[in-house]
Amino acid sequence: MSTSVRADVHVSYHQLLVHERGDATPPSDVPNGLTASVPGAAVILTGIHTGVVDVTVRITDAPPAGSGEGWEEVEDVELISFTGEMRLAGLGMGLTDEPPVLTAHGPGRYGMRVHARGRGLDRDGVAKVPFEFYQVTVWPIDVGPQARARLGVGVAEELGLPDKSRAIREWARQHAQPQHEPGRLARAEQRLTAPPPLRAVAMADEHRLRVVNPYQDTAPAPELPAGLVAAAPDSLVIRTLKRRGRVGVHINWQPATPRMQARGWEESEEIEFVTTTGVMHLTTLTTDDDQRPNLTYQGAGRYGLRVYGRARDRERLSNRPGESYLLVVWPVELDGRSPG
């Protein structure tokens, strides 16, 4: 099944936006030169500075077939929608009823393919009549109740807490140069090899180790999981055996999904999580230099996390904590692109 709608869309500052109601800030870095996304928003760059472009929006149930013949540029990105109401609009124009909702299946992950033609005709020009043409095709990847739960949508409401997603997005908007944030690498450094593995100690509190944005800890925390780990946007909780006290923590960054399982651990669990800012610290971690490492140093986007847990022989005399966890983290989708 496929629907198609064409519209003239007014753009400014070279930008077409895909966003939902809220405070998500579109990405400023577009590695492929055409389109990029962050959780809750995406941007499509136009050749003209200001004016009207011709846009056809296609909503499909599956990735479109075809090679893009007749188009000069074709790029794919992934959309993450927290509301299921993402629309396309010009910068500063606000959301309208036309073109239609792109993410009608509700919160979750979607694919977006952008075709473009004519972006080089009048770079930086002002177009009163459209001579740049775009086709934006969107299809669902992971939607429905399970996807909604994985994204943590509705967590605050279910727990009777205020929804602070807007607050954390506003924090990200105010810090428009994330390379200046403590614990985060500059864009030029983000493609370097991952940091070396880290071993440290953290303090469990009420059976919890928390991973949050330390500069704006307003994201609703997920409920204490029955297993090892639970996630909500910008917030993770790891369940510990002991209620309070020291536990060992090992952190291992990987450039992609690890193929091998770590050996010698009693249990493991794997999840995905979303960070809207690209800054995630384990709150009670203690290191030799007192610098808490950033688990998501590659930037905003979707990450994988594999948590391993074990309890050492409690009868053995040791200065080390009797309970330890290994956190293996890797990027899945960053600013609308796959890592590497």
GROMACS .gro file of C-alpha atoms in nm, residues 29-267:
model
  239
   29ASP     CA    1   2.586   1.811   1.072
   30VAL     CA    2   2.482   1.639   0.746
   31PRO     CA    3   2.762   1.399   0.647
   32ASN     CA    4   2.606   1.291   0.316
   33GLY     CA    5   2.529   1.651   0.216
   34LEU     CA    6   2.156   1.591   0.166
   35THR     CA    7   1.979   1.465   0.479
   36ALA     CA    8   2.040   1.362   0.840
   37SER     CA    9   1.832   1.291   1.149
   38VAL     CA   10   1.839   1.286   1.527
   39PRO     CA   11   1.570   1.138   1.756
   40GLY     CA   12   1.257   1.345   1.698
   41ALA     CA   13   1.375   1.548   1.397
   42ALA     CA   14   1.547   1.542   1.059
   43VAL     CA   15   1.674   1.796   0.806
   44ILE     CA   16   1.689   1.799   0.425
   45LEU     CA   17   1.928   2.054   0.274
   46THR     CA   18   1.818   2.250  -0.032
   47GLY     CA   19   2.031   2.426  -0.291
   48ILE     CA   20   1.837   2.753  -0.274
   49HIS     CA   21   1.860   2.970   0.036
   50THR     CA   22   1.497   3.081   0.039
   51GLY     CA   23   1.189   3.014  -0.169
   52VAL     CA   24   0.964   2.736  -0.290
   53VAL     CA   25   1.059   2.377  -0.371
   54ASP     CA   26   0.847   2.099  -0.517
   55VAL     CA   27   0.806   1.810  -0.270
   56THR     CA   28   0.630   1.477  -0.320
   57VAL     CA   29   0.569   1.279  -0.001
   58ARG     CA   30   0.518   0.904  -0.033
   59ILE     CA   31   0.400   0.687   0.257
   60THR     CA   32   0.464   0.315   0.202
   61ASP     CA   33   0.451  -0.007   0.403
   62ALA     CA   34   0.799  -0.126   0.300
   63PRO     CA   35   1.125   0.013   0.159
   64PRO     CA   36   1.065   0.134  -0.198
   65ALA     CA   37   1.206  -0.060  -0.489
   66GLY     CA   38   1.402   0.102  -0.772
   67SER     CA   39   1.738   0.268  -0.820
   68GLY     CA   40   1.628   0.630  -0.821
   69GLU     CA   41   1.657   0.671  -1.197
   70GLY     CA   42   1.586   1.029  -1.305
   71TRP     CA   43   1.708   1.174  -0.975
   72GLU     CA   44   2.047   1.331  -0.915
   73GLU     CA   45   2.083   1.235  -0.547
   74VAL     CA   46   1.937   0.962  -0.328
   75GLU     CA   47   2.005   0.915   0.045
   76ASP     CA   48   1.848   0.705   0.323
   77VAL     CA   49   1.826   0.791   0.694
   78GLU     CA   50   1.635   0.655   0.991
   79LEU     CA   51   1.368   0.851   1.176
   80ILE     CA   52   1.284   0.803   1.543
   81SER     CA   53   0.943   0.942   1.635
   82PHE     CA   54   0.831   0.982   1.996
   83THR     CA   55   0.477   1.096   1.909
   84GLY     CA   56   0.395   0.935   1.573
   85GLU     CA   57   0.320   1.280   1.431
   86MET     CA   58   0.628   1.377   1.231
   87ARG     CA   59   0.559   1.615   0.942
   88LEU     CA   60   0.760   1.797   0.677
   89ALA     CA   61   0.780   2.178   0.681
   90GLY     CA   62   1.011   2.466   0.597
   91LEU     CA   63   1.238   2.608   0.866
   92GLY     CA   64   1.037   2.836   1.095
   93MET     CA   65   0.711   2.766   0.912
   94GLY     CA   66   0.555   2.545   1.181
   95LEU     CA   67   0.361   2.225   1.130
   96THR     CA   68   0.065   2.218   0.892
   97ASP     CA   69  -0.181   1.955   0.774
   98GLU     CA   70  -0.012   1.939   0.433
   99PRO     CA   71   0.201   1.742   0.359
  100PRO     CA   72   0.049   1.463   0.571
  101VAL     CA   73   0.185   1.287   0.880
  102LEU     CA   74   0.489   1.080   0.782
  103THR     CA   75   0.481   0.846   1.083
  104ALA     CA   76   0.115   0.744   1.095
  105HIS     CA   77   0.193   0.403   1.252
  106GLY     CA   78   0.274   0.574   1.583
  107PRO     CA   79   0.595   0.610   1.785
  108GLY     CA   80   0.888   0.402   1.671
  109ARG     CA   81   1.154   0.374   1.402
  110TYR     CA   82   1.099   0.459   1.037
  111GLY     CA   83   1.308   0.465   0.724
  112MET     CA   84   1.321   0.780   0.509
  113ARG     CA   85   1.458   0.794   0.154
  114VAL     CA   86   1.516   1.138   0.000
  115HIS     CA   87   1.543   1.186  -0.377
  116ALA     CA   88   1.658   1.526  -0.502
  117ARG     CA   89   1.700   1.699  -0.838
  118GLY     CA   90   1.804   2.056  -0.924
  119ARG     CA   91   1.995   2.147  -0.606
  120GLY     CA   92   2.286   2.279  -0.813
  121LEU     CA   93   2.089   2.506  -1.048
  122ASP     CA   94   2.105   2.821  -0.836
  123ARG     CA   95   2.300   2.767  -0.516
  124ASP     CA   96   2.209   3.026  -0.250
  125GLY     CA   97   1.937   3.164  -0.477
  126VAL     CA   98   1.581   3.275  -0.400
  127ALA     CA   99   1.314   3.080  -0.587
  128LYS     CA  100   0.964   3.218  -0.642
  129VAL     CA  101   0.879   2.930  -0.876
  130PRO     CA  102   1.004   2.582  -0.781
  131PHE     CA  103   1.292   2.439  -0.985
  132GLU     CA  104   1.422   2.204  -0.719
  133PHE     CA  105   1.235   1.875  -0.681
  134TYR     CA  106   1.230   1.635  -0.386
  135GLN     CA  107   1.066   1.302  -0.320
  136VAL     CA  108   1.046   1.195   0.045
  137THR     CA  109   0.947   0.833   0.104
  138VAL     CA  110   0.882   0.702   0.456
  139TRP     CA  111   0.809   0.346   0.572
  140PRO     CA  112   0.782   0.177   0.916
  141ILE     CA  113   1.071  -0.030   1.052
  142ASP     CA  114   0.983  -0.093   1.417
  143VAL     CA  115   0.647   0.040   1.537
  144GLY     CA  116   0.366  -0.065   1.767
  145PRO     CA  117   0.339  -0.127   2.144
  146GLN     CA  118   0.675  -0.305   2.177
  147ALA     CA  119   0.859  -0.029   1.990
  148ARG     CA  120   0.680   0.229   2.204
  149ALA     CA  121   0.802   0.049   2.516
  150ARG     CA  122   1.160   0.027   2.385
  151LEU     CA  123   1.162   0.402   2.325
  152GLY     CA  124   1.026   0.464   2.675
  153VAL     CA  125   0.726   0.655   2.541
  154GLY     CA  126   0.471   0.703   2.818
  155VAL     CA  127   0.710   0.594   3.096
  156ALA     CA  128   0.656   0.914   3.295
  157GLU     CA  129   0.278   0.894   3.258
  158GLU     CA  130   0.269   0.530   3.370
  159LEU     CA  131   0.478   0.609   3.677
  160GLY     CA  132   0.274   0.919   3.763
  161LEU     CA  133   0.572   1.149   3.699
  162PRO     CA  134   0.588   1.473   3.500
  163ASP     CA  135   0.706   1.424   3.143
  164LYS     CA  136   1.034   1.614   3.117
  165SER     CA  137   1.123   1.524   2.759
  166ARG     CA  138   1.073   1.884   2.653
  167ALA     CA  139   1.307   2.005   2.925
  168ILE     CA  140   1.590   1.784   2.811
  169ARG     CA  141   1.535   1.878   2.446
  170GLU     CA  142   1.541   2.245   2.544
  171TRP     CA  143   1.873   2.182   2.719
  172ALA     CA  144   2.006   2.034   2.395
  173ARG     CA  145   1.878   2.336   2.201
  174GLN     CA  146   2.056   2.579   2.435
  175HIS     CA  147   2.381   2.387   2.400
  176ALA     CA  148   2.393   2.411   2.022
  177GLN     CA  149   2.766   2.333   2.007
  178PRO     CA  150   2.782   1.987   2.164
  179GLN     CA  151   3.155   1.955   2.099
  180HIS     CA  152   3.202   2.203   2.384
  181GLU     CA  153   3.016   1.989   2.637
  182PRO     CA  154   3.233   1.814   2.897
  183GLY     CA  155   3.288   1.450   2.812
  184ARG     CA  156   3.196   1.478   2.446
  185LEU     CA  157   3.432   1.464   2.151
  186ALA     CA  158   3.426   1.716   1.869
  187ARG     CA  159   3.268   1.607   1.541
  188ALA     CA  160   3.608   1.581   1.375
  189GLU     CA  161   3.718   1.329   1.638
  190GLN     CA  162   3.407   1.115   1.642
  191ARG     CA  163   3.528   0.870   1.381
  192LEU     CA  164   3.842   0.781   1.575
  193THR     CA  165   3.871   0.445   1.746
  194ALA     CA  166   3.667   0.388   2.058
  195PRO     CA  167   3.813   0.472   2.402
  196PRO     CA  168   4.009   0.194   2.575
  197PRO     CA  169   3.815  -0.034   2.811
  198LEU     CA  170   3.760   0.109   3.159
  199ARG     CA  171   3.747  -0.057   3.501
  200ALA     CA  172   3.607   0.140   3.794
  201VAL     CA  173   3.379   0.126   4.096
  202ALA     CA  174   3.024   0.261   4.129
  203MET     CA  175   2.779   0.293   4.417
  204ALA     CA  176   2.448   0.109   4.394
  205ASP     CA  177   2.146   0.288   4.540
  206GLU     CA  178   1.811   0.113   4.591
  207HIS     CA  179   1.931  -0.171   4.365
  208ARG     CA  180   2.006   0.079   4.089
  209LEU     CA  181   2.294   0.202   3.878
  210ARG     CA  182   2.172   0.499   3.673
  211VAL     CA  183   2.303   0.627   3.340
  212VAL     CA  184   2.179   0.979   3.257
  213ASN     CA  185   2.269   1.308   3.097
  214PRO     CA  186   2.457   1.458   3.395
  215TYR     CA  187   2.404   1.819   3.288
  216GLN     CA  188   2.025   1.790   3.258
  217ASP     CA  189   1.907   1.494   3.459
  218THR     CA  190   1.538   1.546   3.386
  219ALA     CA  191   1.457   1.245   3.170
  220PRO     CA  192   1.201   1.011   3.332
  221ALA     CA  193   1.383   0.708   3.472
  222PRO     CA  194   1.251   0.367   3.370
  223GLU     CA  195   1.101   0.140   3.633
  224LEU     CA  196   1.336  -0.098   3.812
  225PRO     CA  197   1.366  -0.391   3.569
  226ALA     CA  198   1.296  -0.752   3.655
  227GLY     CA  199   1.613  -0.843   3.467
  228LEU     CA  200   1.940  -0.654   3.436
  229VAL     CA  201   1.860  -0.331   3.253
  230ALA     CA  202   1.578  -0.101   3.137
  231ALA     CA  203   1.582   0.210   2.917
  232ALA     CA  204   1.392   0.528   2.845
  233PRO     CA  205   1.509   0.818   2.623
  234ASP     CA  206   1.819   0.971   2.787
  235SER     CA  207   1.796   0.737   3.087
  236LEU     CA  208   1.908   0.383   3.179
  237VAL     CA  209   1.870   0.176   3.495
  238ILE     CA  210   2.081  -0.133   3.575
  239ARG     CA  211   1.945  -0.353   3.852
  240THR     CA  212   2.202  -0.459   4.113
  241LEU     CA  213   2.185  -0.750   4.358
  242LYS     CA  214   2.283  -0.541   4.657
  243ARG     CA  215   2.056  -0.261   4.768
  244ARG     CA  216   2.338  -0.018   4.847
  245GLY     CA  217   2.714  -0.028   4.826
  246ARG     CA  218   3.012  -0.066   4.596
  247VAL     CA  219   2.997  -0.269   4.277
  248GLY     CA  220   3.260  -0.318   4.010
  249VAL     CA  221   3.193  -0.170   3.666
  250HIS     CA  222   3.374  -0.248   3.341
  251ILE     CA  223   3.292  -0.040   3.030
  252ASN     CA  224   3.383  -0.153   2.680
  253TRP     CA  225   3.307   0.064   2.374
  254GLN     CA  226   3.262  -0.108   2.040
  255PRO     CA  227   3.234   0.047   1.689
  256ALA     CA  228   2.951  -0.194   1.594
  257THR     CA  229   2.744  -0.479   1.734
  258PRO     CA  230   2.986  -0.722   1.903
  259ARG     CA  231   2.973  -1.070   1.750
  260MET     CA  232   3.115  -1.258   2.048
  261GLN     CA  233   2.968  -1.293   2.395
  262ALA     CA  234   3.193  -1.214   2.692
  263ARG     CA  235   3.284  -1.525   2.890
  264GLY     CA  236   3.286  -1.582   3.265
  265TRP     CA  237   2.970  -1.386   3.344
  266GLU     CA  238   2.663  -1.540   3.507
  267GLU     CA  239   2.397  -1.351   3.313
   0.00000   0.00000   0.00000
